[in-house]
XYZ file of C-alpha atoms in Angstrom:
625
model
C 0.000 0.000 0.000
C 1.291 3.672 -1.147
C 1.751 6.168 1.479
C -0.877 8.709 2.131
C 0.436 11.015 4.541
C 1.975 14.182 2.770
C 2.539 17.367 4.364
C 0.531 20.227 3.606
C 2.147 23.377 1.062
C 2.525 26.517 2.917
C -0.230 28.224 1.103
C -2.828 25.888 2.445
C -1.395 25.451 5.951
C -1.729 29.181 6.155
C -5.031 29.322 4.900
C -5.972 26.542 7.864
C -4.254 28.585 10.699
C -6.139 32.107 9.123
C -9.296 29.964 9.654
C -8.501 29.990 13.183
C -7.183 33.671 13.485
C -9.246 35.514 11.403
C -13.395 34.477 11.336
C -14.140 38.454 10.456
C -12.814 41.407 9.184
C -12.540 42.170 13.395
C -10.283 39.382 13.698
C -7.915 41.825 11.589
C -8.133 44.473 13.465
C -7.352 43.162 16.655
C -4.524 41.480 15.523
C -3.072 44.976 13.951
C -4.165 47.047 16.787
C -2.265 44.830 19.136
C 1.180 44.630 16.805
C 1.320 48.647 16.677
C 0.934 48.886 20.777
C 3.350 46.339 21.407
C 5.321 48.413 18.952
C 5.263 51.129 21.834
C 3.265 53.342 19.707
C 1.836 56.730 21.022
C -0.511 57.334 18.475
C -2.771 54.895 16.392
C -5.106 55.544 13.384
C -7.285 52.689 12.338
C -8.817 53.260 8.452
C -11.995 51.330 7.927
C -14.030 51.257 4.297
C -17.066 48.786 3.411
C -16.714 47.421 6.680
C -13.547 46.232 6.484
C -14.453 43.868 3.104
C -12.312 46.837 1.041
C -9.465 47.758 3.378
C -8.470 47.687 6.787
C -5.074 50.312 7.050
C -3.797 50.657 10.720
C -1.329 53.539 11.109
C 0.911 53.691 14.072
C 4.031 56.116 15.327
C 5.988 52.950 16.878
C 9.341 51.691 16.708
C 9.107 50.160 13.047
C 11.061 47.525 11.229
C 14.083 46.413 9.617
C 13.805 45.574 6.133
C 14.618 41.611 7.275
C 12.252 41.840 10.273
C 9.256 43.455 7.682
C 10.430 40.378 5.344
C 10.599 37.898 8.479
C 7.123 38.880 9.716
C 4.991 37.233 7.416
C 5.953 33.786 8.183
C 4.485 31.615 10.136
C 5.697 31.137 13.659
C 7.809 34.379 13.812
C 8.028 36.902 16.299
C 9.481 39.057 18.937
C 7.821 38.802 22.092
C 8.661 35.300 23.380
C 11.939 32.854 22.949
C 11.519 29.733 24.798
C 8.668 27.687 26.013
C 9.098 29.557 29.640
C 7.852 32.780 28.134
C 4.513 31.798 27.592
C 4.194 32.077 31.246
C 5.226 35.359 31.699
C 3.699 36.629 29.077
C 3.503 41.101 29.162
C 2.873 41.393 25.098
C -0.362 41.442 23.083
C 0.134 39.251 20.320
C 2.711 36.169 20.478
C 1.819 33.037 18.559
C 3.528 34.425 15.603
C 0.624 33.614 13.357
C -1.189 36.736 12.164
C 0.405 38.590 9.627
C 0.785 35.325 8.234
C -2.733 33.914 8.444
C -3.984 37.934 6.882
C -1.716 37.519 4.073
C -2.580 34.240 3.305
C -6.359 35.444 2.597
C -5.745 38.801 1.186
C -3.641 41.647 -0.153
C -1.430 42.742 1.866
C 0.859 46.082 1.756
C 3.673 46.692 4.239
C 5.166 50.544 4.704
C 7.876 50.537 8.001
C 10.793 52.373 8.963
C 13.277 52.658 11.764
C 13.876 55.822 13.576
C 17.227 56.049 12.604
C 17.283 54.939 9.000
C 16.397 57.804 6.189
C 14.278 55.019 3.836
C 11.711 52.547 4.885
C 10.553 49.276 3.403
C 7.558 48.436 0.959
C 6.281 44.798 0.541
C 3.308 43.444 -1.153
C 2.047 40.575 -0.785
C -0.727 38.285 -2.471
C -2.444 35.010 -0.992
C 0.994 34.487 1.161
C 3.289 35.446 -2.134
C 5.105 37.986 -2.246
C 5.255 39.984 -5.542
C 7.214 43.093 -4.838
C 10.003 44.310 -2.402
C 10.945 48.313 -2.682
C 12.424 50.855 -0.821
C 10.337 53.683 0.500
C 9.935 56.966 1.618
C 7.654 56.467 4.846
C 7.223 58.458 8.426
C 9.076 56.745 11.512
C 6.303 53.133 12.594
C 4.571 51.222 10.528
C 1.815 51.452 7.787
C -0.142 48.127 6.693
C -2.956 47.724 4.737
C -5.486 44.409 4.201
C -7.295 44.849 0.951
C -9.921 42.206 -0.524
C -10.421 40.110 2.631
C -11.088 36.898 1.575
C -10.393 37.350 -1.956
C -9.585 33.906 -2.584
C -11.954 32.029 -0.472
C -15.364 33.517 -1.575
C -17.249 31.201 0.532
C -15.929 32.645 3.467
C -16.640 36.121 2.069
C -20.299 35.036 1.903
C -21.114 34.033 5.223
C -20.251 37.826 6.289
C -22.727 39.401 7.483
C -23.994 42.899 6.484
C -21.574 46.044 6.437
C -23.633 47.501 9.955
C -22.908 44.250 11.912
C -19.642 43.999 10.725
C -18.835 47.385 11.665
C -20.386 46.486 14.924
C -17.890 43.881 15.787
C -15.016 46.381 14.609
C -16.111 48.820 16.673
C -16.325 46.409 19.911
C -12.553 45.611 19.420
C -11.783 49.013 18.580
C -13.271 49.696 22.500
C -11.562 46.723 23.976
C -7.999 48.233 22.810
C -8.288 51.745 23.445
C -10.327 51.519 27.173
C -7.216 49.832 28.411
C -4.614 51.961 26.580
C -5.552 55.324 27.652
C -1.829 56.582 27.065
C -2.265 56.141 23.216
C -3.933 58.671 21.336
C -6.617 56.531 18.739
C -8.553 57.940 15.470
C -10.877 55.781 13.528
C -12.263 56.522 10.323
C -14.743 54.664 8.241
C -15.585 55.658 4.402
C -14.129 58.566 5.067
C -15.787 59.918 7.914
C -14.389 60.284 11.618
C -15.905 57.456 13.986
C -13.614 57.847 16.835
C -11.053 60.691 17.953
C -9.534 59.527 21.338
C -7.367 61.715 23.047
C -3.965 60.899 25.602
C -6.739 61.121 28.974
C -7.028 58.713 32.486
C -9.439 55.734 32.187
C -12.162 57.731 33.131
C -12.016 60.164 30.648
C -11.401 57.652 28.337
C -14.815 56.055 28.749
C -16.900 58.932 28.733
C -14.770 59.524 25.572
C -16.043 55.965 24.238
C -19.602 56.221 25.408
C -20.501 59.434 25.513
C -21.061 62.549 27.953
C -23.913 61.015 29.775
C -22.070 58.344 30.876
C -19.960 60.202 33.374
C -22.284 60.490 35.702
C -23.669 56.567 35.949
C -20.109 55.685 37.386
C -19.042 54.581 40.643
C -15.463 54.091 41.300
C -13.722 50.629 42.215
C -10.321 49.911 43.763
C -8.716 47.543 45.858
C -5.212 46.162 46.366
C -4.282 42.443 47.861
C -1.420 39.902 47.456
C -3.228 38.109 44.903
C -4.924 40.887 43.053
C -4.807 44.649 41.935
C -8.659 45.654 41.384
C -9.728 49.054 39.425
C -11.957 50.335 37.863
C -16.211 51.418 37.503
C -19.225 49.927 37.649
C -22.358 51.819 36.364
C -25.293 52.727 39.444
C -28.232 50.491 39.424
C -30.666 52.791 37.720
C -28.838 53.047 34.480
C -28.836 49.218 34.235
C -29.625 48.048 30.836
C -31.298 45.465 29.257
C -28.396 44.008 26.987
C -24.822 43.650 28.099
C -23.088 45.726 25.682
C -21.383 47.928 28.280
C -19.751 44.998 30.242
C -15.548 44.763 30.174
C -13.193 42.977 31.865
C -9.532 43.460 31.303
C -6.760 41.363 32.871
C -3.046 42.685 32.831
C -4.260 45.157 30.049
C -5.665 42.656 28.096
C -9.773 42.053 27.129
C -11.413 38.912 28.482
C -14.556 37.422 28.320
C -15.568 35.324 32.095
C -18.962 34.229 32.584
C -17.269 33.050 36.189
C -16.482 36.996 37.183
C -19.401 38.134 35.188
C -21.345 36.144 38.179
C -19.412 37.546 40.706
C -20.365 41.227 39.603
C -23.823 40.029 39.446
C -24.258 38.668 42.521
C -23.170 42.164 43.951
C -25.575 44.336 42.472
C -28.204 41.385 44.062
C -31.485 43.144 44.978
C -30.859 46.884 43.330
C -31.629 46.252 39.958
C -35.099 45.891 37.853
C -35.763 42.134 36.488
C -33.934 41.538 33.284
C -31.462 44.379 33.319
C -27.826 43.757 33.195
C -25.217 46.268 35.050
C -22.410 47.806 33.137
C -18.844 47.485 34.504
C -15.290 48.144 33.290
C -13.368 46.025 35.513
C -9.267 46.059 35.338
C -7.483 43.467 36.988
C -3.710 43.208 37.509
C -2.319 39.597 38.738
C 1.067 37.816 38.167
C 1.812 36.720 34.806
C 2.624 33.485 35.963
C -0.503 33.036 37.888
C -2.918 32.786 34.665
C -2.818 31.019 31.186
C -4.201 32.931 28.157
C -3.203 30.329 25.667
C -6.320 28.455 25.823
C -8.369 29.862 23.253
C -7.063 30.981 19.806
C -8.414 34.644 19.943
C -6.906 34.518 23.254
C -9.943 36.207 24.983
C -10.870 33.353 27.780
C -8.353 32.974 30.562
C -7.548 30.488 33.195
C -6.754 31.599 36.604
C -4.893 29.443 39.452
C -7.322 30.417 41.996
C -10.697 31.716 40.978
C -12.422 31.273 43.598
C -10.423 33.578 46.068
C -10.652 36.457 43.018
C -14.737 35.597 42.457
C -14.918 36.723 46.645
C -12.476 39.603 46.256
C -13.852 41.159 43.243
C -17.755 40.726 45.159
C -16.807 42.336 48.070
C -15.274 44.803 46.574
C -18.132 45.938 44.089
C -20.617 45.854 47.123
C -18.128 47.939 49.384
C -17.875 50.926 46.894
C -21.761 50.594 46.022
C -22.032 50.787 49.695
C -19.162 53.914 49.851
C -20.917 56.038 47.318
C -24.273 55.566 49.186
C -25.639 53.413 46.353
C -26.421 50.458 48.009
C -27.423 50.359 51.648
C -23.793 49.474 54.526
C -24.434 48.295 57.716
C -21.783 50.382 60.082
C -22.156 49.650 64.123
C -19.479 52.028 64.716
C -21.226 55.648 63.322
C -24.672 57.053 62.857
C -24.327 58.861 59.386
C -27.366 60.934 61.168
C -25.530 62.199 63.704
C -23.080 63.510 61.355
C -22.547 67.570 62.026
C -24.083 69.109 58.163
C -21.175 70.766 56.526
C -22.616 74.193 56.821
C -22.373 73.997 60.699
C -18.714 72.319 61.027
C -17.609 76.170 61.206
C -19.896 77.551 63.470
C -19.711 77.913 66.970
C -22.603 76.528 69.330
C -25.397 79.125 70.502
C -26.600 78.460 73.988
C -29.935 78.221 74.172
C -32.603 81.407 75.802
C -34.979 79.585 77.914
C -38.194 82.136 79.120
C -40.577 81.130 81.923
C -43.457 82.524 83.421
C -42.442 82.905 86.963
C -46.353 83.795 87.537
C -47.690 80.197 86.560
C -49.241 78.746 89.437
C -51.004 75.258 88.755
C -52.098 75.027 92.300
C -54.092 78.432 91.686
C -55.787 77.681 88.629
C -57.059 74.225 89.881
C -58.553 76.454 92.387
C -59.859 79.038 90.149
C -61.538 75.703 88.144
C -62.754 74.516 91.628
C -64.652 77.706 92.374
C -66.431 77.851 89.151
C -64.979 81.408 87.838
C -63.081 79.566 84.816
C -65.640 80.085 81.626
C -63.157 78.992 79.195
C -63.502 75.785 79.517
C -66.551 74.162 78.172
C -66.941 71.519 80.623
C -66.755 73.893 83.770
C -70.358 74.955 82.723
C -71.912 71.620 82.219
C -75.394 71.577 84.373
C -76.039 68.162 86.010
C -79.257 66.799 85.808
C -80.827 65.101 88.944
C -81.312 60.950 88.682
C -85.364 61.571 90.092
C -86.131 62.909 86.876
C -84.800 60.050 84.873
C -88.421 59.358 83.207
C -88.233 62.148 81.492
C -85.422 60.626 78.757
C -88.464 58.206 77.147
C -91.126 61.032 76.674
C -92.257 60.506 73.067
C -90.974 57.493 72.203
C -94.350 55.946 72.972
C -96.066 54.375 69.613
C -99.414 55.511 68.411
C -100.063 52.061 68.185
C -100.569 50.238 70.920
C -101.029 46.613 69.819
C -98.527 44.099 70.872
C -96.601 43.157 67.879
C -95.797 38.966 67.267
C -92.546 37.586 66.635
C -93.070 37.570 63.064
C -94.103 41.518 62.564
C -91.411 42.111 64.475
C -88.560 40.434 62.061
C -90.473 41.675 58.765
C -88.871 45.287 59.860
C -85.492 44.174 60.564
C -83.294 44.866 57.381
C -79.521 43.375 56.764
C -76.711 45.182 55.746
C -76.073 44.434 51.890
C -72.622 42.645 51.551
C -70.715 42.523 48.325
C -69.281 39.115 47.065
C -65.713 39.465 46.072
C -64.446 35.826 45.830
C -66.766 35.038 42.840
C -65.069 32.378 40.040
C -66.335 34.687 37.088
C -66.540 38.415 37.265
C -70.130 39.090 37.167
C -73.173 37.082 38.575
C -75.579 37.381 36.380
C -75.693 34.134 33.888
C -76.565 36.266 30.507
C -73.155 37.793 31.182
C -71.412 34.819 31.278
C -73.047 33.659 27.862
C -71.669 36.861 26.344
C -68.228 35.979 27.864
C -66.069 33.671 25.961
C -62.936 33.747 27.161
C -61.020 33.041 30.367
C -57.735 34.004 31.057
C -55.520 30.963 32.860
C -52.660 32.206 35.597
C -52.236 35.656 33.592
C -50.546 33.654 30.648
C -53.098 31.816 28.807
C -56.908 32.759 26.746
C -59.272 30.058 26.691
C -61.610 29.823 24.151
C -64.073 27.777 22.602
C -64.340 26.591 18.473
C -66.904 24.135 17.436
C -64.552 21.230 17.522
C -63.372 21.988 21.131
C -61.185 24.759 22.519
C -58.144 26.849 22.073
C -55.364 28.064 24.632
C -53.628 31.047 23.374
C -50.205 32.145 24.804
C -50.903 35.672 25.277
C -47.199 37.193 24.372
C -46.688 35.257 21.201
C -50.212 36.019 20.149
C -49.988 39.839 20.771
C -46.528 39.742 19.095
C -47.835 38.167 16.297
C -50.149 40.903 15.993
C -48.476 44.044 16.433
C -45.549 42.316 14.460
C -47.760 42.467 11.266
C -49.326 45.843 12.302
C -45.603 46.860 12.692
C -45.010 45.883 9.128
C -48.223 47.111 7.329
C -47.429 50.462 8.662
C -43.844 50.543 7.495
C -44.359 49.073 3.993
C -47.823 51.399 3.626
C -46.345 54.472 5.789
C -50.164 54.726 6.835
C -49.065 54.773 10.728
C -51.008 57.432 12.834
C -48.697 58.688 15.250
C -49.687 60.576 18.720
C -48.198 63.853 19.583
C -46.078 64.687 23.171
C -46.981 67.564 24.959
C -43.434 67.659 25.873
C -40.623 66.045 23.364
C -38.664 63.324 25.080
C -34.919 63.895 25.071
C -33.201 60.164 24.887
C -29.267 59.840 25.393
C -27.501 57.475 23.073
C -23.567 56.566 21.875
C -22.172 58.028 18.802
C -22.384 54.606 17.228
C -26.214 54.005 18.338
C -26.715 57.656 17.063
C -25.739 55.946 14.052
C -27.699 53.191 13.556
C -30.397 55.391 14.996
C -29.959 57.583 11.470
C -30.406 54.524 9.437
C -33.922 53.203 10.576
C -35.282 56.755 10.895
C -37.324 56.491 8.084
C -39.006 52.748 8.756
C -39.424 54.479 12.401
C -41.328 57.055 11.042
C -43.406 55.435 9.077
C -44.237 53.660 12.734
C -45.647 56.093 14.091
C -42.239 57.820 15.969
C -41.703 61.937 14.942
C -37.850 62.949 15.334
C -36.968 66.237 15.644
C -33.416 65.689 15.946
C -31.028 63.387 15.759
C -26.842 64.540 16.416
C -24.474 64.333 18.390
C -25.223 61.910 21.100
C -28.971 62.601 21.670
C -32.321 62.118 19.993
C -35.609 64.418 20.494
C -38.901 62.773 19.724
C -42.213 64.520 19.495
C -44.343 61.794 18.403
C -44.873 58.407 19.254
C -47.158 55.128 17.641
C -50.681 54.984 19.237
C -49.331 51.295 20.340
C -46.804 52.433 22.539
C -46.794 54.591 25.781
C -44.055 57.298 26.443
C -42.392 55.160 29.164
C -41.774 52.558 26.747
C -39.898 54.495 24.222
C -36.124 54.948 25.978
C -37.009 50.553 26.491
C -37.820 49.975 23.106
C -35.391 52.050 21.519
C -32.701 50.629 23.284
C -33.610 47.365 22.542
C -33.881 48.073 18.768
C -30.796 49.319 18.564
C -29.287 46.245 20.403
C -30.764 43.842 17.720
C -29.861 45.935 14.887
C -26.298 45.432 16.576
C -26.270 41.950 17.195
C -28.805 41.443 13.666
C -30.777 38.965 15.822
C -32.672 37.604 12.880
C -29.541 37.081 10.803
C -28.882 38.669 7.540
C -30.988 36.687 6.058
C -33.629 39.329 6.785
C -34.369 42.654 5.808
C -33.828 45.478 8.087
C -37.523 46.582 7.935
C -38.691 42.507 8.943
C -35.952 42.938 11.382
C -37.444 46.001 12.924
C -41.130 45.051 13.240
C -39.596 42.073 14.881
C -37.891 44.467 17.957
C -40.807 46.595 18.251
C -43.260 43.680 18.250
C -40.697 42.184 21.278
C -40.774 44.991 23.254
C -44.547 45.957 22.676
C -46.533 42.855 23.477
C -48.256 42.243 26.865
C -45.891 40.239 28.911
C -46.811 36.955 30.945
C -48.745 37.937 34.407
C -50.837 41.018 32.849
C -54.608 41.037 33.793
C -56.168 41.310 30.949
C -60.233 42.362 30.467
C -62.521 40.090 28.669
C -63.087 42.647 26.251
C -59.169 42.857 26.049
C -58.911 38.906 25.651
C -61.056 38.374 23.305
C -59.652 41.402 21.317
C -56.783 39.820 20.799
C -58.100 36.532 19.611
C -59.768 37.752 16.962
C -56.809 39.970 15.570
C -54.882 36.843 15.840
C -57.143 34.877 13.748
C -57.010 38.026 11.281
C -53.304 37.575 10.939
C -52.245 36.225 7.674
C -49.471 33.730 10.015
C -51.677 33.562 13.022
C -49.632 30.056 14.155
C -46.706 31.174 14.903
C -44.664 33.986 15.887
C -42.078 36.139 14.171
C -39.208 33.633 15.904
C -41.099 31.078 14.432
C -42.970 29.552 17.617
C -46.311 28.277 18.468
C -49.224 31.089 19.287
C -51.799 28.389 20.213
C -52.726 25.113 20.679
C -56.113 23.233 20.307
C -57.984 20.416 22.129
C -61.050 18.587 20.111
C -63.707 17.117 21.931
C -61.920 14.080 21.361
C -59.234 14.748 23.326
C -61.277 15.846 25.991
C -62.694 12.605 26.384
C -60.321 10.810 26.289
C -58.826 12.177 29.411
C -62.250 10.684 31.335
């Protein structure tokens, strides 16, 4: 028998590890991003167009390279930042595997500009699908200047499963905020088609992420810090109130380096226990410092989960110390046995000097007197003093007139006929309503606040009540948007909603499928939106929720890309909008909504694709006797 086993040409070997490295134009990013600040670069401009599917050009100030280290770079399994096997636990570098110029180049085009302080020309490569085709000498500032055209130029079936240019620029922009939240010594611009995304000055880490998430968000934060043997903790965690429903504001960085920890993510969790609203998430931005030699971050190839030696003693540390400064800042109620904060002198009054006290008396107060004064009868002012005592002989006098003109003696039974009962109302009935022609008329019952039962002529149906009303406002959603027939309700005051620059952004790409919903804008900018009107569906206090959660999915593209962005907003807003599980609803509200879910052209399902309703014949009924 022949042999079989053959190893692999470069070309494809590459194209393997890229599979690993690079899943997204993201992946490319990160990996440049992290080369130019291990390059000890002060300032860092990241060049974005189409989303990264066109070119991804990351411009840094850094120490640059020799013409054999730019040449050297783009194979696989070279680099500077570790030596021996020992180094990869003591690892203070970004990237280290020595695979990702390789893996870029190996799925795109490639061009290299670098150049040494102290050298008058730099060094130009280009490379194609891992070849090179041209060497040169340049003329190029002091760092480093590389570009990634045509991602995935050569394997289109990657290229496909992309999704569309917003999510994509989505996942950019979340590694774009895991590098420069942690660096706040380096000075980061981002541009994308042209325009400016991001301009992040040289600032301290708070500064940094107000710079990041806008204005606003300076005043949500509450400080963190705490030093041990095993641990340096820093950092903020957002007050309860401005929790959110998604976790898109949630970091953790260990030894300046983004991780992802459901394990910590608990810990943080279990902190905030009992101040926040059901279903809301609290944001954090949580730095950790810890030996090198205490952690492994080679366990995953995107090197963003981490394994710690003992996480169980940092799960405790990092718990107590979130609930000590929510406790500190006065967000969260502290038990202390040793003051009284209400005893605490006001800070007005720690200056002043104490006032002794005037006391007045009336030296010509005599109790003994005016208990004499009462005795005697001369004291008029009191009503009582006057009160005339009637004598007990007369007592016959209090029944005059209450004799009856009849005389008769009355039986036992006229005298029940006249008593009458107090009228008591019945509370506890089964049905609302006693009368039986009222119960005809009523054909639904709602089961524990989550089901409608009704009746068809083969048996009965049992409605969920949040898929159904989804269902419903889902396709009122879209009729309205497709139509632009919605009939929108005016504010008597506009509402003024705070947003990021990059949720201002998507914000400005639905605004005309939201206005054909029923919302009015009168401005969008900057990092706020005013809204006038609002759809006749919605209340005002739902809007910010809604919103919010819109923009989320538009983020994330819950649906997929499958689907268009209009199906993918009437999906959100029908999410947000239906009557959730354990809502009294009215019988005329109940069966409202089961015949507009019998109207629906899909009444069987919901917009995620599960069941509205069941039914149970007759049949099935008896069967269960």
């Amino acid at each position: 028998m022949s042999d079989i086993i053959q190893l692999l040409p470069d070309h494809v070997a590459n194209q393997i590890a890229a599979g690993e490295v690079v899943q997204r134009p993201a992946s490319v990013v990160k990996e440049l991003l992290e080369n130019a600040i291990d390059a000890k670069a002060t300032h860092i401009k990241l060049i974005i167009k189409e989303a990264g599917k066109t070119l991804i050009q990351v411009i840094d100030n850094g120490s640059g390279m020799s013409v054999t280290d730019a040449r050297l770079s783009f194979e696989r399994h070279a680099t500077s930042k570790i030596k021996s096997a020992e180094d990869l636990f003591q690892i203070n570098t970004k990237g280290f595997r020595g695979e990702a110029l390789a893996s870029i180049a190996a799925i795109a085009h490639v061009e290299l500009k670098t150049r040494l302080e102290n050298d008058e020309v730099g060094t130009e490569i280009k490379i194609e699908g891992s070849e090179v085709t041209s060497q040169e000498v340049c003329v190029s500032p002091k760092g480093t200047s590389i570009s990634v055209k045509n991602l995935f130029y050569n394997i289109p079936a990657r290229r496909n499963f992309l999704k569309s240019n917003t999510v994509e620029l989505r996942h950019i922009i979340d590694e774009f905020h895991r590098v420069a939240m942690v660096h706040t010594d380096i000075r980061f611009d981002m541009f994308h088609n042209g325009s400016e995304v991001f301009s992040l000055p040289i600032s301290n880490c708070r500064q940094r992420i107000v710079h990041v998430f806008g204005g606003k968000t300076n005043e949500k934060l509450v400080p963190v810090e705490e030093e041990t043997g095993l641990v340096k903790i820093s950092g903020y965690v957002g007050k309860p109130e401005y929790a959110k429903r998604t976790r898109g504001e949630q970091f953790f960085f260990v030894n300046d380096r983004f991780i992802k920890s459901a394990y910590l993510n608990h810990a943080v969790s279990s902190a905030f226990e009992g101040l926040l609203k059901e279903k809301t998430h609290p944001s954090y931005f949580i730095y950790l410092q810890v030996d090198p030699k205490t952690i492994d971050i080679n366990i995953h190839p995107t090197k963003t989960e981490i394994k710690f030696d003992d996480e169980h003693s940092l799960y405790a540390m990092l718990r107590s110390t979130i609930k000590h400064s929510l406790g500190q800042f006065n967000v969260a109620p502290v038990l202390d046995f040793n003051r009284d904060s209400s005893m605490d002198t006001p800070y007005e009054y720690k200056s002043k000097t104490a006032k002794v006290p005037t006391i007045e008396v009336d030296r010509s107060f005599n109790p003994f007197k005016e208990e004499k004064r009462k005795s005697s009868g001369t004291n008029t002012s009191n009503p009582y003093t006057n009160f005339k005592k009637e004598s007990a002989g007369s007592w016959e006098n209090l029944y005059v007139g209450l004799e009856s003109a009849d005389t008769t003696p009355k039986t036992t039974a006229d005298n029940f006929s006249t008593v009458e009962f107090e009228s008591v109302e019945v509370t506890g009935s089964l049905f609302k309503g006693d009368e039986n022609a009222e119960l005809e008329h009523n054909t639904t019952y709602q089961l524990r606040r989550k089901y409608i039962v009704t009746t068809i002529k083969s048996g009965m149906v049992i409605i969920n009540q949040h898929r159904a009303h989804q269902r419903i406002v889902y396709e009122e959603v879209l009729r309205n948007i497709t139509m632009a027939s919605a009939v929108s309700q005016q504010l008597l005051f506009p509402l003024k909603l705070s947003f990021s620059k990059q949720e201002v952004e998507l914000l400005k790409t639905v605004k005309e499928q939201l206005e054909n919903t029923g919302f009015v804008f009168d401005m969008i900018s900057g990092e706020e939106a005013t809204i006038s009107g609002i759809p006749t569906v919605t209340t005002e206090s739902e809007v910010s929720v809604l919103l919010e959660k819109l923009v989320s999915d538009i983020e994330q593209e819950v649906p997929d890309s499958g689907f268009s962005l209009t199906d993918l907003l009437a999906r959100s807003i029908s999410g947000s909008l239906a009557v959730r599980t354990g809502v009294d609803l009215a019988p005329e509200q109940q069966q409202h909504i089961v015949n507009s879910l019998f109207a629906c052209t899909e009444p069987t399902i919901t917009p995620d694709n599960k069941v509205t309703f069941i039914t149970l014949t007759v049949d099935d009924i008896d069967k269960k006797f």
